[in-house]
Amino acid sequence: MLQSGPDPEPRRTRWGAGSRAVAWLVLVCFVSGCQSVAGPLSIEQERELGGEFARQARGEFDFFRDRLVNNYIEKMGRDILEAAGPQPFEYKFYVLEEDELNAFAAPAGHIYVHTGLILAADNMSELAGVMAHEVGHVARRHIARNYNRQRSTGILYKLGAALLAVFVGGYAAQGGALVGQLAAMAYLNNFSRDAEREADAFAVEVLPKAGIHPEGLVSFFETLNAQKGGGGSPPSFLSSHPATDERIANGRRAIAELDLDPGLKLEDDGKLEIVQRRILLLTGMASP
Ligand code: ZN
């Protein structure tokens, strides 16, 4: 998850795709006995977990089924992967119809991008920055590491039990929000600051190899920070990590140290704008 930024107030998490993602992941673990896996999660185990998660997710999430939009995200993901070099996983990119500004990586390279995030990007480089960051979490095995950390504390098991109760017993708004928030904190939203730094560094390193200027990763943080300061509700991935300013500074420093080709792109000849327009039209947020 692209998380950063000071946020002294506890976040109110609605039962959105991110929380449901966590719920399913934990549920999958609970029923399939992942908690009994000894040692670090292997590539093969992560593949199995990711595959099962993606299967469950099919019936749970609101996928944005438009070929043009999906092809655009898919192509952007492939370009990033090609620049990143050989990977142990077969990545898949999905677009979810969700207003919430969010993107998240499930195990083994199943990466979900919300339409709200696509709409919020000022240019192609900003969206690519977020996607490269999420790819970075997978490529650097943060999910496996995070999984192990949660597992070792037994949190995953307890959450599995709580979530199973929610699913079996039916969703109650209060309980669901609480469990969703706990689960999000315990799993998706709890990459360490080092992991976030590493995913940012991955994005800054890989994007230029894809012909994309890494500036977008930093400018997106700034945009989101400004939005947060504007009194609106903070974007969900500006969560509990007190690091937005630090991440912006780190990103700027890393970019300044690179000898960047002046031909690197921030825009993509209006393609992002076409995609955004398409989302607005198909979600009824804009008139034809
Ligand atoms: Zn992240």
Short mmCIF file of C-alpha atoms and ligand atoms in Angstrom, two decimals:
data_model
loop_
_atom_site.label_atom_id
_atom_site.label_comp_id
_atom_site.label_asym_id
_atom_site.label_seq_id
_atom_site.Cartn_x
_atom_site.Cartn_y
_atom_site.Cartn_z
CA MET A 1 0.00 0.00 0.00
CA LEU A 2 1.23 3.44 -0.75
CA GLN A 3 1.16 4.71 2.77
CA SER A 4 2.79 7.69 4.31
CA GLY A 5 2.17 10.85 6.19
CA PRO A 6 1.35 11.93 9.68
CA ASP A 7 -2.17 11.12 10.72
CA PRO A 8 -2.73 11.51 14.42
CA GLU A 9 -6.42 10.59 14.21
CA PRO A 10 -7.28 6.91 13.99
CA ARG A 11 -8.47 6.24 10.51
CA ARG A 12 -12.07 5.31 9.95
CA THR A 13 -11.92 2.47 7.51
CA ARG A 14 -15.01 1.66 5.58
CA TRP A 15 -15.56 -1.82 4.33
CA GLY A 16 -13.93 -0.94 1.00
CA ALA A 17 -11.97 -3.11 -1.37
CA GLY A 18 -8.79 -2.75 0.66
CA SER A 19 -10.43 -4.03 3.81
CA ARG A 20 -12.24 -6.75 1.94
CA ALA A 21 -8.93 -7.71 0.37
CA VAL A 22 -7.49 -8.12 3.81
CA ALA A 23 -10.53 -9.97 5.00
CA TRP A 24 -10.32 -12.48 2.22
CA LEU A 25 -6.61 -12.89 2.53
CA VAL A 26 -6.86 -13.55 6.23
CA LEU A 27 -9.86 -15.78 5.74
CA VAL A 28 -7.99 -17.77 3.10
CA CYS A 29 -5.12 -18.16 5.52
CA PHE A 30 -7.41 -19.14 8.31
CA VAL A 31 -9.24 -21.86 6.44
CA SER A 32 -6.25 -23.13 4.51
CA GLY A 33 -4.01 -23.29 7.54
CA CYS A 34 -1.36 -20.85 6.33
CA GLN A 35 -0.60 -20.05 9.91
CA SER A 36 1.01 -23.43 10.26
CA VAL A 37 3.56 -22.73 7.52
CA ALA A 38 6.98 -22.89 9.12
CA GLY A 39 9.73 -20.41 8.28
CA PRO A 40 9.62 -17.63 5.71
CA LEU A 41 6.89 -17.78 3.10
CA SER A 42 8.45 -19.41 0.04
CA ILE A 43 7.88 -18.22 -3.51
CA GLU A 44 5.67 -21.23 -4.09
CA GLN A 45 3.64 -20.61 -0.94
CA GLU A 46 3.22 -16.96 -1.83
CA ARG A 47 2.05 -18.01 -5.31
CA GLU A 48 -0.55 -20.32 -3.80
CA LEU A 49 -1.71 -17.68 -1.37
CA GLY A 50 -1.89 -15.05 -4.13
CA GLY A 51 -3.77 -17.40 -6.45
CA GLU A 52 -6.32 -18.27 -3.80
CA PHE A 53 -6.69 -14.62 -2.87
CA ALA A 54 -7.32 -13.64 -6.51
CA ARG A 55 -9.94 -16.38 -6.87
CA GLN A 56 -11.79 -15.21 -3.79
CA ALA A 57 -11.44 -11.60 -4.85
CA ARG A 58 -13.26 -12.29 -8.13
CA GLY A 59 -16.54 -12.66 -6.32
CA GLU A 60 -15.91 -9.89 -3.82
CA PHE A 61 -14.59 -6.81 -5.58
CA ASP A 62 -16.24 -4.45 -8.02
CA PHE A 63 -14.00 -4.83 -11.02
CA PHE A 64 -14.04 -2.03 -13.52
CA ARG A 65 -14.76 -3.95 -16.68
CA ASP A 66 -13.70 -1.72 -19.49
CA ARG A 67 -11.15 -2.95 -21.97
CA LEU A 68 -9.58 0.42 -22.71
CA VAL A 69 -8.99 1.25 -19.05
CA ASN A 70 -7.79 -2.25 -18.16
CA ASN A 71 -5.46 -2.40 -21.17
CA TYR A 72 -3.97 0.92 -20.20
CA ILE A 73 -3.21 -0.21 -16.64
CA GLU A 74 -2.01 -3.60 -17.87
CA LYS A 75 0.36 -1.98 -20.39
CA MET A 76 1.72 0.38 -17.75
CA GLY A 77 2.28 -2.57 -15.41
CA ARG A 78 4.03 -4.58 -18.13
CA ASP A 79 6.32 -1.67 -18.99
CA ILE A 80 7.32 -1.34 -15.34
CA LEU A 81 7.92 -5.08 -15.04
CA GLU A 82 10.00 -5.18 -18.19
CA ALA A 83 12.17 -2.41 -16.77
CA ALA A 84 12.41 -4.22 -13.42
CA GLY A 85 13.84 -7.38 -14.96
CA PRO A 86 13.04 -11.05 -14.27
CA GLN A 87 10.50 -11.64 -11.51
CA PRO A 88 9.58 -14.75 -9.56
CA PHE A 89 5.86 -14.08 -9.98
CA GLU A 90 3.45 -13.63 -12.83
CA TYR A 91 2.00 -10.25 -12.04
CA LYS A 92 -1.61 -9.39 -12.71
CA PHE A 93 -3.09 -5.92 -12.66
CA TYR A 94 -6.72 -5.22 -11.86
CA VAL A 95 -8.83 -2.06 -11.85
CA LEU A 96 -11.44 -1.80 -9.11
CA GLU A 97 -14.36 0.59 -9.24
CA GLU A 98 -13.73 2.37 -5.97
CA ASP A 99 -13.66 6.11 -5.26
CA GLU A 100 -11.18 5.69 -2.45
CA LEU A 101 -7.66 6.78 -3.46
CA ASN A 102 -5.88 3.52 -3.17
CA ALA A 103 -3.80 0.81 -4.73
CA PHE A 104 -2.55 -2.33 -3.08
CA ALA A 105 -0.50 -5.39 -3.79
CA ALA A 106 -1.75 -8.81 -2.77
CA PRO A 107 0.66 -11.75 -2.56
CA ALA A 108 2.51 -12.94 -5.65
CA GLY A 109 1.96 -9.84 -7.74
CA HIS A 110 -1.80 -9.44 -7.84
CA ILE A 111 -1.99 -5.66 -7.94
CA TYR A 112 -5.26 -3.78 -7.55
CA VAL A 113 -5.68 -0.13 -8.57
CA HIS A 114 -8.77 1.89 -7.67
CA THR A 115 -10.47 4.09 -10.24
CA GLY A 116 -10.32 6.86 -7.61
CA LEU A 117 -6.55 6.76 -7.73
CA ILE A 118 -6.43 6.78 -11.53
CA LEU A 119 -8.68 9.85 -11.52
CA ALA A 120 -6.53 11.63 -8.93
CA ALA A 121 -3.31 11.37 -10.92
CA ASP A 122 -2.23 14.65 -12.50
CA ASN A 123 -0.10 12.94 -15.07
CA MET A 124 1.01 9.51 -16.24
CA SER A 125 4.18 9.62 -14.17
CA GLU A 126 2.16 9.94 -10.94
CA LEU A 127 0.08 6.85 -11.67
CA ALA A 128 3.15 4.93 -12.84
CA GLY A 129 4.92 5.99 -9.64
CA VAL A 130 2.23 4.40 -7.48
CA MET A 131 2.16 1.26 -9.59
CA ALA A 132 5.94 0.90 -9.53
CA HIS A 133 5.84 1.37 -5.75
CA GLU A 134 3.33 -1.48 -5.43
CA VAL A 135 5.38 -3.69 -7.75
CA GLY A 136 8.32 -2.86 -5.50
CA HIS A 137 6.54 -4.28 -2.45
CA VAL A 138 6.09 -7.57 -4.28
CA ALA A 139 9.49 -7.67 -5.97
CA ARG A 140 11.28 -7.01 -2.70
CA ARG A 141 9.20 -9.71 -0.98
CA HIS A 142 7.71 -7.29 1.56
CA ILE A 143 4.43 -9.18 1.57
CA ALA A 144 6.14 -12.42 2.49
CA ARG A 145 8.10 -10.63 5.18
CA ASN A 146 5.05 -8.85 6.51
CA TYR A 147 3.10 -12.06 6.48
CA ASN A 148 5.75 -13.77 8.55
CA ARG A 149 5.83 -10.94 11.03
CA GLN A 150 2.08 -11.05 11.53
CA ARG A 151 2.06 -14.81 11.66
CA SER A 152 4.75 -14.93 14.28
CA THR A 153 2.71 -12.73 16.57
CA GLY A 154 -0.41 -14.82 16.06
CA ILE A 155 -2.35 -11.75 14.91
CA LEU A 156 -3.19 -13.33 11.59
CA TYR A 157 -4.74 -16.32 13.28
CA LYS A 158 -6.85 -14.18 15.61
CA LEU A 159 -7.97 -11.95 12.79
CA GLY A 160 -8.84 -15.01 10.77
CA ALA A 161 -11.17 -16.14 13.53
CA ALA A 162 -12.74 -12.69 13.88
CA LEU A 163 -13.23 -12.30 10.14
CA LEU A 164 -14.65 -15.74 9.75
CA ALA A 165 -17.24 -14.77 12.35
CA VAL A 166 -18.05 -11.63 10.37
CA PHE A 167 -18.51 -13.54 7.14
CA VAL A 168 -20.47 -16.36 8.66
CA GLY A 169 -22.54 -14.16 10.92
CA GLY A 170 -23.23 -11.50 8.32
CA TYR A 171 -21.76 -8.07 8.10
CA ALA A 172 -22.56 -5.64 10.91
CA ALA A 173 -21.50 -2.09 10.16
CA GLN A 174 -19.72 -1.39 13.41
CA GLY A 175 -18.07 -4.74 13.78
CA GLY A 176 -17.13 -4.86 10.13
CA ALA A 177 -15.49 -1.46 10.22
CA LEU A 178 -13.58 -2.40 13.33
CA VAL A 179 -12.40 -5.71 12.00
CA GLY A 180 -11.62 -4.11 8.65
CA GLN A 181 -9.51 -1.48 10.31
CA LEU A 182 -7.69 -3.95 12.50
CA ALA A 183 -7.05 -6.22 9.58
CA ALA A 184 -5.86 -3.37 7.40
CA MET A 185 -3.49 -2.21 10.09
CA ALA A 186 -2.28 -5.71 10.74
CA TYR A 187 -1.66 -6.60 7.17
CA LEU A 188 -1.86 -4.26 4.23
CA ASN A 189 -1.21 -1.01 6.05
CA ASN A 190 1.60 -2.23 8.13
CA PHE A 191 4.60 -2.30 5.93
CA SER A 192 7.53 -1.03 7.91
CA ARG A 193 8.98 2.36 7.14
CA ASP A 194 11.99 0.56 5.70
CA ALA A 195 9.72 -1.38 3.36
CA GLU A 196 8.01 1.83 2.22
CA ARG A 197 11.38 3.44 1.66
CA GLU A 198 12.53 0.42 -0.28
CA ALA A 199 9.40 0.40 -2.46
CA ASP A 200 9.88 4.13 -3.17
CA ALA A 201 13.52 3.54 -4.06
CA PHE A 202 12.50 0.67 -6.31
CA ALA A 203 10.09 2.97 -8.16
CA VAL A 204 12.68 5.73 -8.55
CA GLU A 205 15.20 3.23 -9.91
CA VAL A 206 12.89 1.33 -12.25
CA LEU A 207 10.70 4.07 -13.77
CA PRO A 208 13.52 5.72 -15.78
CA LYS A 209 14.33 2.33 -17.29
CA ALA A 210 10.73 2.28 -18.54
CA GLY A 211 11.20 5.74 -20.05
CA ILE A 212 9.09 7.34 -17.30
CA HIS A 213 10.22 10.25 -15.15
CA PRO A 214 10.17 9.26 -11.46
CA GLU A 215 9.09 12.77 -10.44
CA GLY A 216 5.48 11.56 -10.35
CA LEU A 217 6.03 9.43 -7.27
CA VAL A 218 7.07 12.53 -5.34
CA SER A 219 4.61 14.98 -6.84
CA PHE A 220 1.74 12.62 -6.06
CA PHE A 221 2.72 12.64 -2.40
CA GLU A 222 2.74 16.41 -2.49
CA THR A 223 -0.68 16.56 -4.12
CA LEU A 224 -2.07 14.19 -1.53
CA ASN A 225 -0.45 16.06 1.29
CA ALA A 226 -2.01 19.28 0.05
CA GLN A 227 -5.39 17.60 -0.22
CA LYS A 228 -5.05 16.34 3.31
CA GLY A 229 -4.19 19.81 4.55
CA GLY A 230 -7.22 21.20 2.75
CA GLY A 231 -9.64 19.87 5.33
CA GLY A 232 -11.00 16.99 3.25
CA SER A 233 -10.80 13.45 4.46
CA PRO A 234 -7.26 12.15 4.05
CA PRO A 235 -6.58 9.66 1.27
CA SER A 236 -6.56 6.20 2.75
CA PHE A 237 -2.98 5.41 2.06
CA LEU A 238 -1.76 8.48 3.88
CA SER A 239 -2.05 6.41 6.97
CA SER A 240 -0.26 6.07 10.23
CA HIS A 241 3.32 6.27 9.07
CA PRO A 242 4.73 9.68 10.02
CA ALA A 243 6.81 9.94 6.92
CA THR A 244 5.27 11.85 4.03
CA ASP A 245 7.67 14.79 4.27
CA GLU A 246 10.55 12.44 4.76
CA ARG A 247 9.50 10.35 1.78
CA ILE A 248 9.18 13.41 -0.41
CA ALA A 249 12.64 14.55 0.67
CA ASN A 250 14.12 11.08 0.15
CA GLY A 251 12.49 10.81 -3.26
CA ARG A 252 13.75 14.22 -4.32
CA ARG A 253 17.26 13.37 -3.16
CA ALA A 254 17.26 10.03 -4.96
CA ILE A 255 16.00 11.65 -8.17
CA ALA A 256 18.59 14.42 -7.94
CA GLU A 257 21.35 11.84 -7.63
CA LEU A 258 20.30 10.14 -10.85
CA ASP A 259 21.66 11.25 -14.16
CA LEU A 260 18.28 11.26 -15.80
CA ASP A 261 17.71 11.26 -19.53
CA PRO A 262 15.93 14.54 -20.39
CA GLY A 263 13.62 12.57 -22.64
CA LEU A 264 11.90 10.75 -19.74
CA LYS A 265 8.16 11.20 -19.88
CA LEU A 266 5.76 12.75 -17.39
CA GLU A 267 2.83 12.59 -19.79
CA ASP A 268 1.72 10.02 -22.34
CA ASP A 269 0.23 12.09 -25.13
CA GLY A 270 -3.19 12.41 -23.54
CA LYS A 271 -3.74 8.67 -23.02
CA LEU A 272 -4.23 9.03 -19.26
CA GLU A 273 -6.73 11.82 -19.83
CA ILE A 274 -8.70 9.59 -22.23
CA VAL A 275 -8.71 6.83 -19.60
CA GLN A 276 -9.85 9.25 -16.90
CA ARG A 277 -12.61 10.59 -19.13
CA ARG A 278 -13.71 7.04 -19.86
CA ILE A 279 -13.93 6.25 -16.13
CA LEU A 280 -15.92 9.41 -15.47
CA LEU A 281 -18.35 8.57 -18.25
CA LEU A 282 -18.82 4.91 -17.38
CA THR A 283 -19.29 5.59 -13.68
CA GLY A 284 -21.81 8.32 -14.42
CA MET A 285 -19.56 10.97 -12.90
CA ALA A 286 -19.57 12.98 -16.14
CA SER A 287 -22.16 13.55 -18.81
CA PRO A 288 -21.34 12.35 -22.34
ZN ZN B 1 3.67 1.04 0.18
#
